[in-house]
Amino acid sequence: MRTSHFLVATLKETPADAEIISHRLMLRAGLIRKLSSGLYTWLPLGLKVLRKVETVVREEMNRAGAQEISMPMIQPAELWQESGRWEQYGPELLRIRDRHDRDFCLGPTHEEVVTDLVRNEISSYRHLPLNLYQIQTKVRDEIRPRFGVMRSREFLMKDAYSFHATADSLRETYNVMHAAYTAIFERLGLSFRAVLADTGSIGGSTSHEFHVLADSGEDSIAFSDGSDYAANVEMASAMPASTPRPAPSGTLEEIATPGVKTIADLCQQLGISPSATVKTLLVEGSEDGSLVALVLRGDHELNTIKAEKLEGVASPLVMADEDTVKALCGAGFGSLGPRNLGVKVIADHAAAHLADFSCGANRDGHHVINVNWERDLPLPEIADLREVVAGDPSPDGNGRLQIKRGIEVGHIFQLGTKYSEAMNAGVLDENGRQVTLHMGCYGIGVSRIVAAAIEQNHDEQGIVWPTAMAPFTLAIVPLNMHKSEAVARSAEALYQRCVDAGMEVLLDDRNERPGIKFADMELMGIPHRIVIGDRALADGELEYKGRRDTDAVRVPEGDAMAFLHEKMAAED
Amino acid sequence: MRTSHFLVATLKETPADAEIISHRLMLRAGLIRKLSSGLYTWLPLGLKVLRKVETVVREEMNRAGAQEISMPMIQPAELWQESGRWEQYGPELLRIRDRHDRDFCLGPTHEEVVTDLVRNEISSYRHLPLNLYQIQTKVRDEIRPRFGVMRSREFLMKDAYSFHATADSLRETYNVMHAAYTAIFERLGLSFRAVLADTGSIGGSTSHEFHVLADSGEDSIAFSDGSDYAANVEMASAMPASTPRPAPSGTLEEIATPGVKTIADLCQQLGISPSATVKTLLVEGSEDGSLVALVLRGDHELNTIKAEKLEGVASPLVMADEDTVKALCGAGFGSLGPRNLGVKVIADHAAAHLADFSCGANRDGHHVINVNWERDLPLPEIADLREVVAGDPSPDGNGRLQIKRGIEVGHIFQLGTKYSEAMNAGVLDENGRQVTLHMGCYGIGVSRIVAAAIEQNHDEQGIVWPTAMAPFTLAIVPLNMHKSEAVARSAEALYQRCVDAGMEVLLDDRNERPGIKFADMELMGIPHRIVIGDRALADGELEYKGRRDTDAVRVPEGDAMAFLHEKMAAED
């Protein structure tokens, strides 16, 4: 390809409303353009990258035995009513009406449609397992689309759905998909982790997320330094201490703490560590009007997902307002404590392991110190309530947890019978008995991967593509090509040899200054670059620079192809 | 691929609501399944075919210098308001509202979006011409979706848009696209014609349609037997006679014709030919309340598109009702004639060439015979009003027209400045002057091609794919594979050799009766078939049958690969 025949749409200025680096670079390098909030056009350069990701995903899905299909984007409301999601799904589900006033939606996901297909097509266990996938533009009407294609309203997704006569068969395919996803992200050259995850609104039992590691990631993931344990922090268990709780030593005492509103205030005033305090959070209970107090160590954060799974706690979690707190204990948020509350109390393992701790006195402007469970208040129900932190022991007993930021790009679920039961999808088993189908579903955010890869791979000059995702492998940049015949001849000859060798090469034959050409090729992230200029040519040489190299090296013109082949082979 | 790992979804019964052969065969062969009216899921077999077409289209578009992009399906109303199409477009435009109550539509086509993109990206003639395309699911909310994917609400389309600083440049790219389309349909192995076409609601000047020839086609196309002239009958010009009008010979006479309502009635009663009569059609004029009489020879049909282009005639064409006819001439439809109407009269060339013709007398139950222009009524304005018929001279003066049925699968337009003017899209030309962009647009119905190919290529047993579109090239059908070790061994060995040779081969390893396997492979239209059974194997032979062959031939097992290679090479 020649830049003279290719839409090079690089921008010098950073667009104002792009908050994160991948969004800025995708605009600046000319990968995408915004049409409207959350709606982006993929320009030729961006689409080349997107297609590379798509191809790797398709190849690995086929290799894993999944079969590609293509379902309509427009889905009839009736199927969503059958599964119950027509009511459950919020306004992200873009509902539409056709000219005959029938209700439809634009599919964010296709569980209903594919379950309907399979219940009509498959009647016997003999045709199972069946794993169907598609790579398709999905729609989610985000309330606040942002971060470019990272959270857009249209996005390209690979969604797969597997069907099974038994739970064992589902687990088997789930593992095959886990391996396929691993292969996909490895082939794409991304640093990633598969982590245990919450199944959320999709439902089902087991679930893993695949995260591309990047400091800008929205999710925190925890993984062991001593084993392959990894989980979304939402899901990572905080283990109870292995030693018994220390014995009380101090005397319970209520002290005046004027102006203290937070744990930090309290620690400063008392000269103690947050890990010697507890904080009490009042939340709504699952029964109307009931309340539950959650007690955590002062330095720990509540994990909402864990809390929502507790018996007696309302889901989704609702924090009580200050009036409710005052009505219950006589004090505001700043002096709320776990003693004598008259409601159910649940303490985190770490809070329950403390001796001689400080907490609110349920009297404004006052706290109590040297509080001890069983001596000063009953030991409450104990549960895992908190977010894990770096250094926590790994839940599998091996090593300690580290925390990194990740961008979720894949999610696989063992759905079980959630949809098949609601939609009455079953087959006859070996014994001729009707059994409900077991289902798995497996998503990959194809367009999201492009943005995540940039978050992980960029520098001051722009994008640094992993080889497998690069829109072009090699840029040939002739200097003064329009004036120097020698440069033009050399550039055209090398270009032709590269094309003949099957390389994806971009010849920058624009009549632009060298600085502009260099900047564009670096911004666009092309892994290899050959510069052809009169000065080096006079010595029979070209200049090579890898995208991550700091300096260019000279290469004899005659050795260029061998040199490039070697450089490219080294990357694979 | 093995049928045991592939969703073979053939049906014995023909679904009740499938009206045309391609729809029936696509359902029966397991290419598609209906989700809802006009919404189809492409099953693995169908998607394989669709992707083959898509790949050919993409390769030829790239070869022609077009660049692939991907625009959102959801388009903001503002752009459509700018072009004026928000109001012009009927209810086929599926309008939606997002959660913030903003208006959008699901794109049936992308002129507005791409023009907006180009006006923002391109400011100089130096970056033109630019030809951008995408292959994308489009939405058209058909009032009555039918014929399966032939007229569905979602369909896969390739749409390209070219931008130019001059009309000459547009014509050049238009010709390149014409050639690319020709290459696409030739590669797909389809019998087709490119024909002159009306530009319709898309607008612009020159336009060609590409039709796959098939008796079931909705369109009639006219082409010369003596040149390469071809046009949609809508557009084909009927040439004036080259001889002068004969002189009058009979005497004008009004005769009673009780019960005569049609030309056929009249001819029967008078014993004359329809070509010796004229019929008069009263239509609304372009000015409020005005009327125009259109006069055609009795055996000719009005061409609505030609009529709508006449000065003084309302567009779209509206026929006057019988009350209006009566009020004007005193008689009903059956006795309406061109004499003394008091409104503008336009006669078709053929009608104006008649002498001694018969026509309505403008008195119920009466006609006049031996009517002659200039003698009995003034010669009116003359125009080309009629549909051409087989045998008409070709408009280019070479040969005579033939008429065939076609299915429109592609349409290319020289749009000119219609959208760029409305949307204020221009560039600076060589002289630094702002000029309005010239635009072309080029569509191919990718999913429609699949149906059209079946309409053209099928027999009693099912689909007969052109090689380039076949989902598999070869079917290997072992008989009693699950009982005969020899058959299983031979089948597996041949299958492996075919896979290694890069053939797309389907091994039917299902435990089904031979008749079912044969019927399925024929229904699915696989071009080549090898049957492996104990009887022929005992002679060291396999059986080969091409999809169009009537009889199988025996091939020595050792020669099978060479034999297949030869058969396949012969097809290309």
PDB file of N, CA, C and O in Angstrom, chain A residues 5-7 33 39-42 44 47 51 67-70 72-74 91-92 94 96 98-100 104 121 141 143 153-154, chain B residues 5-7 33 39-42 44 47 51 67-70 72-74 91-92 96 98-100 104 121 141 143 153-154:
ATOM      1  N   HIS A   5      -2.361   6.362  -1.770  1.00  0.00           N
ATOM      2  CA  HIS A   5      -3.639   5.697  -2.038  1.00  0.00           C
ATOM      3  C   HIS A   5      -4.306   5.224  -0.758  1.00  0.00           C
ATOM      4  O   HIS A   5      -5.151   4.335  -0.786  1.00  0.00           O
ATOM      5  N   PHE A   6      -3.904   5.774   0.356  1.00  0.00           N
ATOM      6  CA  PHE A   6      -4.410   5.298   1.636  1.00  0.00           C
ATOM      7  C   PHE A   6      -4.790   6.504   2.481  1.00  0.00           C
ATOM      8  O   PHE A   6      -4.058   7.499   2.519  1.00  0.00           O
ATOM      9  N   LEU A   7      -5.927   6.428   3.131  1.00  0.00           N
ATOM     10  CA  LEU A   7      -6.401   7.560   3.918  1.00  0.00           C
ATOM     11  C   LEU A   7      -5.587   7.688   5.208  1.00  0.00           C
ATOM     12  O   LEU A   7      -5.893   7.042   6.207  1.00  0.00           O
ATOM     13  N   ARG A  33     -13.049   7.752  13.914  1.00  0.00           N
ATOM     14  CA  ARG A  33     -13.621   9.084  14.000  1.00  0.00           C
ATOM     15  C   ARG A  33     -14.979   8.976  14.671  1.00  0.00           C
ATOM     16  O   ARG A  33     -15.715   8.015  14.429  1.00  0.00           O
ATOM     17  N   LEU A  39     -20.630   6.484  19.066  1.00  0.00           N
ATOM     18  CA  LEU A  39     -20.721   5.882  17.728  1.00  0.00           C
ATOM     19  C   LEU A  39     -19.496   6.292  16.926  1.00  0.00           C
ATOM     20  O   LEU A  39     -19.271   7.491  16.700  1.00  0.00           O
ATOM     21  N   TYR A  40     -18.712   5.323  16.499  1.00  0.00           N
ATOM     22  CA  TYR A  40     -17.451   5.606  15.819  1.00  0.00           C
ATOM     23  C   TYR A  40     -17.366   4.931  14.464  1.00  0.00           C
ATOM     24  O   TYR A  40     -17.789   3.788  14.296  1.00  0.00           O
ATOM     25  N   THR A  41     -16.806   5.670  13.505  1.00  0.00           N
ATOM     26  CA  THR A  41     -16.441   5.084  12.219  1.00  0.00           C
ATOM     27  C   THR A  41     -15.018   4.566  12.327  1.00  0.00           C
ATOM     28  O   THR A  41     -14.141   5.260  12.842  1.00  0.00           O
ATOM     29  N   TRP A  42     -14.800   3.348  11.862  1.00  0.00           N
ATOM     30  CA  TRP A  42     -13.447   2.804  11.779  1.00  0.00           C
ATOM     31  C   TRP A  42     -12.874   3.188  10.424  1.00  0.00           C
ATOM     32  O   TRP A  42     -13.394   2.770   9.389  1.00  0.00           O
ATOM     33  N   PRO A  44      -9.774   3.294   7.458  1.00  0.00           N
ATOM     34  CA  PRO A  44      -9.046   2.144   6.891  1.00  0.00           C
ATOM     35  C   PRO A  44      -7.957   1.600   7.820  1.00  0.00           C
ATOM     36  O   PRO A  44      -7.829   0.378   7.979  1.00  0.00           O
ATOM     37  N   LEU A  47      -9.612  -0.196  10.813  1.00  0.00           N
ATOM     38  CA  LEU A  47     -10.308  -1.413  10.415  1.00  0.00           C
ATOM     39  C   LEU A  47      -9.324  -2.545  10.125  1.00  0.00           C
ATOM     40  O   LEU A  47      -9.609  -3.711  10.390  1.00  0.00           O
ATOM     41  N   ARG A  51      -9.695  -6.061  11.961  1.00  0.00           N
ATOM     42  CA  ARG A  51      -9.820  -7.314  11.207  1.00  0.00           C
ATOM     43  C   ARG A  51      -8.762  -8.338  11.618  1.00  0.00           C
ATOM     44  O   ARG A  51      -8.983  -9.539  11.563  1.00  0.00           O
ATOM     45  N   GLN A  67     -18.784 -23.355  15.765  1.00  0.00           N
ATOM     46  CA  GLN A  67     -19.254 -23.121  14.397  1.00  0.00           C
ATOM     47  C   GLN A  67     -19.805 -21.711  14.285  1.00  0.00           C
ATOM     48  O   GLN A  67     -20.634 -21.292  15.083  1.00  0.00           O
ATOM     49  N   GLU A  68     -19.385 -21.015  13.240  1.00  0.00           N
ATOM     50  CA  GLU A  68     -19.814 -19.624  13.091  1.00  0.00           C
ATOM     51  C   GLU A  68     -21.193 -19.535  12.450  1.00  0.00           C
ATOM     52  O   GLU A  68     -21.484 -20.191  11.459  1.00  0.00           O
ATOM     53  N   ILE A  69     -22.022 -18.696  13.028  1.00  0.00           N
ATOM     54  CA  ILE A  69     -23.329 -18.382  12.456  1.00  0.00           C
ATOM     55  C   ILE A  69     -23.482 -16.860  12.483  1.00  0.00           C
ATOM     56  O   ILE A  69     -22.571 -16.153  12.901  1.00  0.00           O
ATOM     57  N   SER A  70     -24.599 -16.369  12.013  1.00  0.00           N
ATOM     58  CA  SER A  70     -24.863 -14.932  12.094  1.00  0.00           C
ATOM     59  C   SER A  70     -26.333 -14.724  12.396  1.00  0.00           C
ATOM     60  O   SER A  70     -27.191 -15.051  11.577  1.00  0.00           O
ATOM     61  N   PRO A  72     -29.658 -12.267  13.579  1.00  0.00           N
ATOM     62  CA  PRO A  72     -30.062 -10.868  13.381  1.00  0.00           C
ATOM     63  C   PRO A  72     -29.681  -9.995  14.576  1.00  0.00           C
ATOM     64  O   PRO A  72     -29.610 -10.480  15.708  1.00  0.00           O
ATOM     65  N   MET A  73     -29.431  -8.704  14.301  1.00  0.00           N
ATOM     66  CA  MET A  73     -29.207  -7.753  15.380  1.00  0.00           C
ATOM     67  C   MET A  73     -30.534  -7.391  16.029  1.00  0.00           C
ATOM     68  O   MET A  73     -30.614  -7.109  17.201  1.00  0.00           O
ATOM     69  N   ILE A  74     -31.564  -7.337  15.192  1.00  0.00           N
ATOM     70  CA  ILE A  74     -32.892  -6.952  15.679  1.00  0.00           C
ATOM     71  C   ILE A  74     -33.580  -8.192  16.219  1.00  0.00           C
ATOM     72  O   ILE A  74     -33.719  -9.180  15.517  1.00  0.00           O
ATOM     73  N   PRO A  91     -32.238   0.495  30.737  1.00  0.00           N
ATOM     74  CA  PRO A  91     -32.307   1.283  29.491  1.00  0.00           C
ATOM     75  C   PRO A  91     -31.097   1.098  28.585  1.00  0.00           C
ATOM     76  O   PRO A  91     -31.071   1.667  27.498  1.00  0.00           O
ATOM     77  N   GLU A  92     -30.081   0.310  28.990  1.00  0.00           N
ATOM     78  CA  GLU A  92     -29.001  -0.009  28.043  1.00  0.00           C
ATOM     79  C   GLU A  92     -29.557  -0.842  26.893  1.00  0.00           C
ATOM     80  O   GLU A  92     -28.957  -0.899  25.825  1.00  0.00           O
ATOM     81  N   LEU A  94     -31.573  -1.159  23.962  1.00  0.00           N
ATOM     82  CA  LEU A  94     -32.199  -0.189  23.062  1.00  0.00           C
ATOM     83  C   LEU A  94     -33.431  -0.842  22.444  1.00  0.00           C
ATOM     84  O   LEU A  94     -33.332  -1.721  21.599  1.00  0.00           O
ATOM     85  N   ILE A  96     -36.852  -0.901  20.262  1.00  0.00           N
ATOM     86  CA  ILE A  96     -37.351  -0.198  19.084  1.00  0.00           C
ATOM     87  C   ILE A  96     -38.712  -0.770  18.701  1.00  0.00           C
ATOM     88  O   ILE A  96     -39.111  -1.836  19.167  1.00  0.00           O
ATOM     89  N   ASP A  98     -41.168  -1.466  15.231  1.00  0.00           N
ATOM     90  CA  ASP A  98     -41.153  -1.453  13.768  1.00  0.00           C
ATOM     91  C   ASP A  98     -42.383  -0.730  13.236  1.00  0.00           C
ATOM     92  O   ASP A  98     -43.191  -0.204  14.012  1.00  0.00           O
ATOM     93  N   ARG A  99     -42.525  -0.674  11.914  1.00  0.00           N
ATOM     94  CA  ARG A  99     -43.623   0.101  11.307  1.00  0.00           C
ATOM     95  C   ARG A  99     -44.978  -0.490  11.635  1.00  0.00           C
ATOM     96  O   ARG A  99     -46.001   0.168  11.475  1.00  0.00           O
ATOM     97  N   HIS A 100     -45.001  -1.757  12.085  1.00  0.00           N
ATOM     98  CA  HIS A 100     -46.272  -2.356  12.467  1.00  0.00           C
ATOM     99  C   HIS A 100     -46.483  -2.282  13.986  1.00  0.00           C
ATOM    100  O   HIS A 100     -47.322  -2.998  14.534  1.00  0.00           O
ATOM    101  N   PHE A 104     -39.222  -4.643  19.423  1.00  0.00           N
ATOM    102  CA  PHE A 104     -37.969  -5.349  19.189  1.00  0.00           C
ATOM    103  C   PHE A 104     -36.887  -4.687  20.041  1.00  0.00           C
ATOM    104  O   PHE A 104     -37.099  -3.627  20.624  1.00  0.00           O
ATOM    105  N   GLU A 121     -33.935 -26.672  16.559  1.00  0.00           N
ATOM    106  CA  GLU A 121     -33.127 -27.486  15.648  1.00  0.00           C
ATOM    107  C   GLU A 121     -32.681 -28.811  16.247  1.00  0.00           C
ATOM    108  O   GLU A 121     -32.476 -29.775  15.514  1.00  0.00           O
ATOM    109  N   ASP A 141     -27.014   0.827  24.823  1.00  0.00           N
ATOM    110  CA  ASP A 141     -27.280   2.267  24.914  1.00  0.00           C
ATOM    111  C   ASP A 141     -26.741   2.798  26.247  1.00  0.00           C
ATOM    112  O   ASP A 141     -27.494   3.072  27.178  1.00  0.00           O
ATOM    113  N   ILE A 143     -25.471   5.023  29.205  1.00  0.00           N
ATOM    114  CA  ILE A 143     -25.976   6.338  29.622  1.00  0.00           C
ATOM    115  C   ILE A 143     -24.929   7.404  29.363  1.00  0.00           C
ATOM    116  O   ILE A 143     -25.247   8.513  28.964  1.00  0.00           O
ATOM    117  N   ARG A 153     -21.429   2.778  22.136  1.00  0.00           N
ATOM    118  CA  ARG A 153     -22.779   2.236  22.040  1.00  0.00           C
ATOM    119  C   ARG A 153     -22.869   1.111  21.010  1.00  0.00           C
ATOM    120  O   ARG A 153     -23.665   0.211  21.154  1.00  0.00           O
ATOM    121  N   GLU A 154     -22.044   1.199  19.961  1.00  0.00           N
ATOM    122  CA  GLU A 154     -21.890   0.076  19.040  1.00  0.00           C
ATOM    123  C   GLU A 154     -20.494  -0.487  19.256  1.00  0.00           C
ATOM    124  O   GLU A 154     -19.538   0.276  19.352  1.00  0.00           O
TER     125      GLU A 154
ATOM    126  N   HIS B   5     -19.458 -33.022  13.246  1.00  0.00           N
ATOM    127  CA  HIS B   5     -19.091 -31.797  13.952  1.00  0.00           C
ATOM    128  C   HIS B   5     -19.654 -30.561  13.274  1.00  0.00           C
ATOM    129  O   HIS B   5     -19.167 -29.463  13.494  1.00  0.00           O
ATOM    130  N   PHE B   6     -20.633 -30.750  12.427  1.00  0.00           N
ATOM    131  CA  PHE B   6     -21.155 -29.628  11.646  1.00  0.00           C
ATOM    132  C   PHE B   6     -22.675 -29.674  11.720  1.00  0.00           C
ATOM    133  O   PHE B   6     -23.280 -30.742  11.622  1.00  0.00           O
ATOM    134  N   LEU B   7     -23.271 -28.510  11.895  1.00  0.00           N
ATOM    135  CA  LEU B   7     -24.726 -28.448  12.035  1.00  0.00           C
ATOM    136  C   LEU B   7     -25.391 -28.673  10.668  1.00  0.00           C
ATOM    137  O   LEU B   7     -25.577 -27.736   9.903  1.00  0.00           O
ATOM    138  N   ARG B  33     -32.405 -19.738   8.892  1.00  0.00           N
ATOM    139  CA  ARG B  33     -33.621 -19.983   9.658  1.00  0.00           C
ATOM    140  C   ARG B  33     -34.257 -18.637   9.961  1.00  0.00           C
ATOM    141  O   ARG B  33     -33.551 -17.659  10.219  1.00  0.00           O
ATOM    142  N   LEU B  39     -36.329 -11.392   9.243  1.00  0.00           N
ATOM    143  CA  LEU B  39     -35.094 -11.491  10.038  1.00  0.00           C
ATOM    144  C   LEU B  39     -34.644 -12.951  10.049  1.00  0.00           C
ATOM    145  O   LEU B  39     -35.386 -13.824  10.515  1.00  0.00           O
ATOM    146  N   TYR B  40     -33.453 -13.196   9.533  1.00  0.00           N
ATOM    147  CA  TYR B  40     -32.960 -14.565   9.375  1.00  0.00           C
ATOM    148  C   TYR B  40     -31.615 -14.777  10.056  1.00  0.00           C
ATOM    149  O   TYR B  40     -30.747 -13.906  10.008  1.00  0.00           O
ATOM    150  N   THR B  41     -31.475 -15.943  10.655  1.00  0.00           N
ATOM    151  CA  THR B  41     -30.178 -16.383  11.148  1.00  0.00           C
ATOM    152  C   THR B  41     -29.496 -17.175  10.041  1.00  0.00           C
ATOM    153  O   THR B  41     -30.129 -18.026   9.411  1.00  0.00           O
ATOM    154  N   TRP B  42     -28.230 -16.855   9.796  1.00  0.00           N
ATOM    155  CA  TRP B  42     -27.446 -17.644   8.839  1.00  0.00           C
ATOM    156  C   TRP B  42     -26.797 -18.780   9.616  1.00  0.00           C
ATOM    157  O   TRP B  42     -25.985 -18.549  10.516  1.00  0.00           O
ATOM    158  N   PRO B  44     -24.364 -22.301   9.942  1.00  0.00           N
ATOM    159  CA  PRO B  44     -22.969 -22.471   9.496  1.00  0.00           C
ATOM    160  C   PRO B  44     -22.836 -22.678   7.980  1.00  0.00           C
ATOM    161  O   PRO B  44     -21.957 -22.083   7.347  1.00  0.00           O
ATOM    162  N   LEU B  47     -23.643 -19.371   6.164  1.00  0.00           N
ATOM    163  CA  LEU B  47     -22.635 -18.334   6.420  1.00  0.00           C
ATOM    164  C   LEU B  47     -21.356 -18.607   5.625  1.00  0.00           C
ATOM    165  O   LEU B  47     -20.691 -17.685   5.167  1.00  0.00           O
ATOM    166  N   ARG B  51     -19.848 -15.786   3.248  1.00  0.00           N
ATOM    167  CA  ARG B  51     -18.473 -15.301   3.413  1.00  0.00           C
ATOM    168  C   ARG B  51     -17.678 -15.435   2.114  1.00  0.00           C
ATOM    169  O   ARG B  51     -16.778 -14.653   1.853  1.00  0.00           O
ATOM    170  N   GLN B  67     -11.079   1.704  -0.394  1.00  0.00           N
ATOM    171  CA  GLN B  67     -10.556   1.438   0.946  1.00  0.00           C
ATOM    172  C   GLN B  67     -11.696   1.074   1.877  1.00  0.00           C
ATOM    173  O   GLN B  67     -12.695   1.783   1.956  1.00  0.00           O
ATOM    174  N   GLU B  68     -11.501  -0.010   2.625  1.00  0.00           N
ATOM    175  CA  GLU B  68     -12.585  -0.473   3.492  1.00  0.00           C
ATOM    176  C   GLU B  68     -12.613   0.310   4.806  1.00  0.00           C
ATOM    177  O   GLU B  68     -11.577   0.524   5.442  1.00  0.00           O
ATOM    178  N   ILE B  69     -13.797   0.723   5.185  1.00  0.00           N
ATOM    179  CA  ILE B  69     -14.023   1.358   6.485  1.00  0.00           C
ATOM    180  C   ILE B  69     -15.245   0.681   7.126  1.00  0.00           C
ATOM    181  O   ILE B  69     -15.817  -0.235   6.539  1.00  0.00           O
ATOM    182  N   SER B  70     -15.617   1.113   8.299  1.00  0.00           N
ATOM    183  CA  SER B  70     -16.819   0.584   8.924  1.00  0.00           C
ATOM    184  C   SER B  70     -17.517   1.712   9.665  1.00  0.00           C
ATOM    185  O   SER B  70     -16.986   2.244  10.633  1.00  0.00           O
ATOM    186  N   PRO B  72     -20.918   3.406  11.681  1.00  0.00           N
ATOM    187  CA  PRO B  72     -21.959   2.893  12.583  1.00  0.00           C
ATOM    188  C   PRO B  72     -23.248   2.576  11.826  1.00  0.00           C
ATOM    189  O   PRO B  72     -23.539   3.184  10.800  1.00  0.00           O
ATOM    190  N   MET B  73     -23.990   1.615  12.340  1.00  0.00           N
ATOM    191  CA  MET B  73     -25.315   1.332  11.780  1.00  0.00           C
ATOM    192  C   MET B  73     -26.301   2.388  12.241  1.00  0.00           C
ATOM    193  O   MET B  73     -27.231   2.728  11.536  1.00  0.00           O
ATOM    194  N   ILE B  74     -26.102   2.851  13.473  1.00  0.00           N
ATOM    195  CA  ILE B  74     -27.016   3.837  14.046  1.00  0.00           C
ATOM    196  C   ILE B  74     -26.562   5.219  13.615  1.00  0.00           C
ATOM    197  O   ILE B  74     -25.406   5.599  13.833  1.00  0.00           O
ATOM    198  N   PRO B  91     -41.517   4.961   5.581  1.00  0.00           N
ATOM    199  CA  PRO B  91     -41.406   4.140   6.796  1.00  0.00           C
ATOM    200  C   PRO B  91     -40.433   2.970   6.668  1.00  0.00           C
ATOM    201  O   PRO B  91     -40.235   2.240   7.636  1.00  0.00           O
ATOM    202  N   GLU B  92     -39.813   2.785   5.490  1.00  0.00           N
ATOM    203  CA  GLU B  92     -38.745   1.755   5.411  1.00  0.00           C
ATOM    204  C   GLU B  92     -37.562   2.191   6.263  1.00  0.00           C
ATOM    205  O   GLU B  92     -36.727   1.382   6.640  1.00  0.00           O
ATOM    206  N   ILE B  96     -35.347   5.366  15.329  1.00  0.00           N
ATOM    207  CA  ILE B  96     -35.300   4.955  16.724  1.00  0.00           C
ATOM    208  C   ILE B  96     -34.975   6.140  17.601  1.00  0.00           C
ATOM    209  O   ILE B  96     -34.527   7.186  17.125  1.00  0.00           O
ATOM    210  N   ASP B  98     -32.984   7.133  21.296  1.00  0.00           N
ATOM    211  CA  ASP B  98     -32.115   6.584  22.331  1.00  0.00           C
ATOM    212  C   ASP B  98     -32.645   6.961  23.719  1.00  0.00           C
ATOM    213  O   ASP B  98     -33.689   7.606  23.844  1.00  0.00           O
ATOM    214  N   ARG B  99     -31.933   6.548  24.772  1.00  0.00           N
ATOM    215  CA  ARG B  99     -32.436   6.760  26.134  1.00  0.00           C
ATOM    216  C   ARG B  99     -32.508   8.228  26.500  1.00  0.00           C
ATOM    217  O   ARG B  99     -33.167   8.585  27.476  1.00  0.00           O
ATOM    218  N   HIS B 100     -31.805   9.069  25.728  1.00  0.00           N
ATOM    219  CA  HIS B 100     -31.885  10.505  25.993  1.00  0.00           C
ATOM    220  C   HIS B 100     -32.897  11.184  25.072  1.00  0.00           C
ATOM    221  O   HIS B 100     -32.898  12.394  24.929  1.00  0.00           O
ATOM    222  N   PHE B 104     -32.549   8.877  15.974  1.00  0.00           N
ATOM    223  CA  PHE B 104     -31.559   8.192  15.136  1.00  0.00           C
ATOM    224  C   PHE B 104     -32.320   7.335  14.136  1.00  0.00           C
ATOM    225  O   PHE B 104     -33.531   7.171  14.232  1.00  0.00           O
ATOM    226  N   GLU B 121     -12.676  15.355   6.800  1.00  0.00           N
ATOM    227  CA  GLU B 121     -11.316  14.826   6.674  1.00  0.00           C
ATOM    228  C   GLU B 121     -10.551  15.401   5.490  1.00  0.00           C
ATOM    229  O   GLU B 121      -9.331  15.497   5.542  1.00  0.00           O
ATOM    230  N   ASP B 141     -36.990  -1.402   6.846  1.00  0.00           N
ATOM    231  CA  ASP B 141     -38.208  -1.922   7.470  1.00  0.00           C
ATOM    232  C   ASP B 141     -39.273  -2.123   6.395  1.00  0.00           C
ATOM    233  O   ASP B 141     -40.226  -1.360   6.287  1.00  0.00           O
ATOM    234  N   ILE B 143     -42.429  -3.188   4.307  1.00  0.00           N
ATOM    235  CA  ILE B 143     -43.802  -3.340   4.792  1.00  0.00           C
ATOM    236  C   ILE B 143     -44.203  -4.807   4.765  1.00  0.00           C
ATOM    237  O   ILE B 143     -44.902  -5.293   5.650  1.00  0.00           O
ATOM    238  N   ARG B 153     -35.517  -7.691   6.152  1.00  0.00           N
ATOM    239  CA  ARG B 153     -35.380  -6.412   6.853  1.00  0.00           C
ATOM    240  C   ARG B 153     -33.926  -6.136   7.228  1.00  0.00           C
ATOM    241  O   ARG B 153     -33.507  -4.990   7.257  1.00  0.00           O
ATOM    242  N   GLU B 154     -33.178  -7.197   7.526  1.00  0.00           N
ATOM    243  CA  GLU B 154     -31.720  -7.054   7.678  1.00  0.00           C
ATOM    244  C   GLU B 154     -31.081  -7.751   6.498  1.00  0.00           C
ATOM    245  O   GLU B 154     -31.498  -8.844   6.127  1.00  0.00           O
TER     246      GLU B 154
END
